Amino acid sequence: MLSIDEIKQLIELIDESTLDEFELETKDSKILLKKNKTVVAAAVQEAPIAATQTPAQAAPVAQAVAPQVEASAAEDASLEVITSPMVGTFYASASPEDANFVSVGSKVSAQSVVCIVEAMKLFNEITADIDGEIAEILVSSGELVEFGQPLFKVRKK
């Protein structure tokens, strides 16, 4: 298992390199370092690197990183943001062969499943929790998402 100092060195090396993603897996642990790219259209400010180790080690990292929505989303009172309730991998559909749960323009109700976030081999269905229409999808299928990261913008009815 890597020490904290070794993990810090890895983070620094990845940050200085041209690599976007680095994964190291041993029989007792796994570490994934990923540089998040700031997406202007998504209006999200993200942490420069997300690190995932064993579940116990990942929890403090997940709690420490909470992206903020820019003022532009707050200015439009008719838009609500659906955020990720956990750290995990975002999936737009139940399987690669299936159609996406929602697309821009889709009508949703509070009970509508909008995506799946996979965390530690558990697939968690995320519901809209509001009635409205999907105005914007802020992440891509297969993308790592953080706790509190905006996933969708919904125009309220």
mmCIF file of C-alpha atoms in Angstrom:
data_model
loop_
_atom_site.group_PDB
_atom_site.id
_atom_site.type_symbol
_atom_site.label_atom_id
_atom_site.label_comp_id
_atom_site.label_asym_id
_atom_site.label_seq_id
_atom_site.Cartn_x
_atom_site.Cartn_y
_atom_site.Cartn_z
ATOM 1 C CA MET A 1 0.000 0.000 0.000
ATOM 2 C CA LEU A 2 1.252 3.483 -0.856
ATOM 3 C CA SER A 3 2.084 5.949 1.876
ATOM 4 C CA ILE A 4 0.580 9.432 1.951
ATOM 5 C CA ASP A 5 3.928 10.907 0.863
ATOM 6 C CA GLU A 6 4.088 8.549 -2.125
ATOM 7 C CA ILE A 7 0.519 9.481 -3.099
ATOM 8 C CA LYS A 8 1.400 13.181 -2.848
ATOM 9 C CA GLN A 9 4.409 12.606 -5.105
ATOM 10 C CA LEU A 10 2.219 10.792 -7.631
ATOM 11 C CA ILE A 11 -0.271 13.658 -7.608
ATOM 12 C CA GLU A 12 2.501 16.191 -8.209
ATOM 13 C CA LEU A 13 3.995 14.120 -11.052
ATOM 14 C CA ILE A 14 0.607 13.664 -12.754
ATOM 15 C CA ASP A 15 -0.214 17.353 -12.278
ATOM 16 C CA GLU A 16 3.047 18.370 -13.977
ATOM 17 C CA SER A 17 2.727 15.802 -16.766
ATOM 18 C CA THR A 18 0.588 15.781 -19.893
ATOM 19 C CA LEU A 19 -1.286 12.708 -18.637
ATOM 20 C CA ASP A 20 -5.008 13.176 -17.985
ATOM 21 C CA GLU A 21 -5.484 9.957 -16.025
ATOM 22 C CA PHE A 22 -3.357 7.502 -14.040
ATOM 23 C CA GLU A 23 -4.548 4.268 -12.426
ATOM 24 C CA LEU A 24 -2.609 1.905 -10.163
ATOM 25 C CA GLU A 25 -4.195 -1.255 -8.823
ATOM 26 C CA THR A 26 -2.682 -3.768 -6.422
ATOM 27 C CA LYS A 27 -4.287 -6.733 -4.702
ATOM 28 C CA ASP A 28 -5.254 -4.639 -1.650
ATOM 29 C CA SER A 29 -5.783 -1.128 -3.029
ATOM 30 C CA LYS A 30 -6.565 0.949 -6.062
ATOM 31 C CA ILE A 31 -5.696 4.546 -6.816
ATOM 32 C CA LEU A 32 -7.065 6.590 -9.698
ATOM 33 C CA LEU A 33 -5.714 10.069 -10.372
ATOM 34 C CA LYS A 34 -7.619 12.056 -12.938
ATOM 35 C CA LYS A 35 -7.187 15.635 -14.083
ATOM 36 C CA ASN A 36 -10.579 17.214 -14.460
ATOM 37 C CA LYS A 37 -10.949 19.624 -17.303
ATOM 38 C CA THR A 38 -12.893 22.799 -16.691
ATOM 39 C CA VAL A 39 -15.869 22.850 -19.035
ATOM 40 C CA VAL A 40 -16.974 26.405 -19.794
ATOM 41 C CA ALA A 41 -20.422 25.371 -21.033
ATOM 42 C CA ALA A 42 -21.045 23.400 -17.849
ATOM 43 C CA ALA A 43 -20.457 26.387 -15.563
ATOM 44 C CA VAL A 44 -18.581 24.177 -13.111
ATOM 45 C CA GLN A 45 -15.387 24.884 -11.215
ATOM 46 C CA GLU A 46 -13.698 21.567 -10.501
ATOM 47 C CA ALA A 47 -10.803 20.373 -8.405
ATOM 48 C CA PRO A 48 -7.590 19.867 -10.406
ATOM 49 C CA ILE A 49 -7.170 16.197 -9.420
ATOM 50 C CA ALA A 50 -9.553 13.592 -8.019
ATOM 51 C CA ALA A 51 -7.995 10.697 -6.128
ATOM 52 C CA THR A 52 -9.726 7.446 -5.297
ATOM 53 C CA GLN A 53 -8.124 4.800 -3.153
ATOM 54 C CA THR A 54 -9.750 2.224 -0.961
ATOM 55 C CA PRO A 55 -13.271 3.272 0.194
ATOM 56 C CA ALA A 56 -12.050 4.307 3.654
ATOM 57 C CA GLN A 57 -9.326 6.510 2.172
ATOM 58 C CA ALA A 58 -11.575 8.027 -0.512
ATOM 59 C CA ALA A 59 -14.229 9.383 1.876
ATOM 60 C CA PRO A 60 -12.189 12.386 3.129
ATOM 61 C CA VAL A 61 -11.293 13.331 -0.447
ATOM 62 C CA ALA A 62 -14.944 13.166 -1.513
ATOM 63 C CA GLN A 63 -16.054 15.379 1.349
ATOM 64 C CA ALA A 64 -13.296 17.926 0.720
ATOM 65 C CA VAL A 65 -14.182 18.563 -2.930
ATOM 66 C CA ALA A 66 -17.471 20.317 -3.707
ATOM 67 C CA PRO A 67 -17.730 22.144 -7.033
ATOM 68 C CA GLN A 68 -19.613 25.414 -7.209
ATOM 69 C CA VAL A 69 -22.112 26.503 -9.813
ATOM 70 C CA GLU A 70 -21.280 29.882 -11.342
ATOM 71 C CA ALA A 71 -23.559 32.855 -10.862
ATOM 72 C CA SER A 72 -25.083 32.451 -14.334
ATOM 73 C CA ALA A 73 -27.103 29.416 -13.211
ATOM 74 C CA ALA A 74 -28.220 31.213 -10.066
ATOM 75 C CA GLU A 75 -29.356 34.230 -12.105
ATOM 76 C CA ASP A 76 -31.910 32.183 -14.065
ATOM 77 C CA ALA A 77 -34.563 31.462 -11.428
ATOM 78 C CA SER A 78 -36.370 29.015 -13.711
ATOM 79 C CA LEU A 79 -33.378 26.615 -13.725
ATOM 80 C CA GLU A 80 -32.715 24.062 -10.994
ATOM 81 C CA VAL A 81 -29.535 22.010 -10.841
ATOM 82 C CA ILE A 82 -29.511 18.265 -10.168
ATOM 83 C CA THR A 83 -26.277 17.428 -8.358
ATOM 84 C CA SER A 84 -24.521 14.145 -7.685
ATOM 85 C CA PRO A 85 -25.328 12.775 -4.230
ATOM 86 C CA MET A 86 -22.056 10.812 -4.171
ATOM 87 C CA VAL A 87 -18.649 10.246 -5.709
ATOM 88 C CA GLY A 88 -18.737 7.723 -8.533
ATOM 89 C CA THR A 89 -19.011 7.109 -12.241
ATOM 90 C CA PHE A 90 -21.872 8.781 -14.126
ATOM 91 C CA TYR A 91 -23.863 6.668 -16.587
ATOM 92 C CA ALA A 92 -26.510 8.213 -18.848
ATOM 93 C CA SER A 93 -28.167 4.830 -19.543
ATOM 94 C CA ALA A 94 -28.667 1.482 -17.819
ATOM 95 C CA SER A 95 -26.308 -0.233 -20.301
ATOM 96 C CA PRO A 96 -24.301 0.833 -23.364
ATOM 97 C CA GLU A 97 -26.957 -0.642 -25.691
ATOM 98 C CA ASP A 98 -29.871 1.194 -24.006
ATOM 99 C CA ALA A 99 -31.057 4.706 -24.786
ATOM 100 C CA ASN A 100 -30.131 7.474 -22.344
ATOM 101 C CA PHE A 101 -32.542 8.013 -19.473
ATOM 102 C CA VAL A 102 -32.971 11.658 -20.512
ATOM 103 C CA SER A 103 -31.783 14.092 -23.165
ATOM 104 C CA VAL A 104 -32.070 17.861 -23.576
ATOM 105 C CA GLY A 105 -35.780 18.619 -23.867
ATOM 106 C CA SER A 106 -36.931 15.525 -21.959
ATOM 107 C CA LYS A 107 -39.803 16.092 -19.535
ATOM 108 C CA VAL A 108 -39.064 14.804 -16.027
ATOM 109 C CA SER A 109 -41.043 14.409 -12.832
ATOM 110 C CA ALA A 110 -39.748 14.140 -9.294
ATOM 111 C CA GLN A 111 -39.644 10.336 -9.600
ATOM 112 C CA SER A 112 -37.977 10.202 -13.038
ATOM 113 C CA VAL A 113 -34.635 8.383 -13.153
ATOM 114 C CA VAL A 114 -32.183 10.724 -14.907
ATOM 115 C CA CYS A 115 -28.943 8.726 -14.586
ATOM 116 C CA ILE A 116 -26.994 6.132 -12.626
ATOM 117 C CA VAL A 117 -23.972 6.858 -10.435
ATOM 118 C CA GLU A 118 -21.872 3.767 -9.790
ATOM 119 C CA ALA A 119 -19.915 3.741 -6.554
ATOM 120 C CA MET A 120 -18.022 0.700 -5.258
ATOM 121 C CA LYS A 121 -19.790 -1.675 -7.683
ATOM 122 C CA LEU A 122 -23.247 -0.417 -6.574
ATOM 123 C CA PHE A 123 -25.402 1.205 -9.255
ATOM 124 C CA ASN A 124 -27.474 4.024 -7.738
ATOM 125 C CA GLU A 125 -30.402 5.422 -9.713
ATOM 126 C CA ILE A 126 -30.568 9.206 -9.420
ATOM 127 C CA THR A 127 -34.015 10.796 -9.671
ATOM 128 C CA ALA A 128 -34.840 14.337 -10.784
ATOM 129 C CA ASP A 129 -36.642 15.269 -7.535
ATOM 130 C CA ILE A 130 -38.330 18.133 -9.433
ATOM 131 C CA ASP A 131 -40.838 18.485 -12.249
ATOM 132 C CA GLY A 132 -39.586 20.150 -15.403
ATOM 133 C CA GLU A 133 -37.629 19.814 -18.625
ATOM 134 C CA ILE A 134 -33.938 18.949 -19.027
ATOM 135 C CA ALA A 135 -32.270 22.165 -20.217
ATOM 136 C CA GLU A 136 -28.638 21.011 -20.181
ATOM 137 C CA ILE A 137 -26.617 17.858 -19.472
ATOM 138 C CA LEU A 138 -23.362 18.829 -17.773
ATOM 139 C CA VAL A 139 -21.417 15.528 -17.761
ATOM 140 C CA SER A 140 -20.660 12.698 -20.176
ATOM 141 C CA SER A 141 -21.394 9.019 -19.659
ATOM 142 C CA GLY A 142 -18.460 7.240 -18.033
ATOM 143 C CA GLU A 143 -17.161 10.436 -16.405
ATOM 144 C CA LEU A 144 -16.058 10.441 -12.761
ATOM 145 C CA VAL A 145 -18.274 12.780 -10.719
ATOM 146 C CA GLU A 146 -17.749 14.260 -7.270
ATOM 147 C CA PHE A 147 -20.201 14.759 -4.418
ATOM 148 C CA GLY A 148 -22.273 17.876 -5.124
ATOM 149 C CA GLN A 149 -21.127 18.173 -8.748
ATOM 150 C CA PRO A 150 -23.865 19.541 -11.035
ATOM 151 C CA LEU A 151 -25.137 16.887 -13.466
ATOM 152 C CA PHE A 152 -28.186 18.481 -15.134
ATOM 153 C CA LYS A 153 -29.919 21.832 -15.416
ATOM 154 C CA VAL A 154 -33.699 21.528 -15.329
ATOM 155 C CA ARG A 155 -36.197 24.215 -16.327
ATOM 156 C CA LYS A 156 -38.949 24.100 -13.696
ATOM 157 C CA LYS A 157 -42.576 23.829 -14.826
#
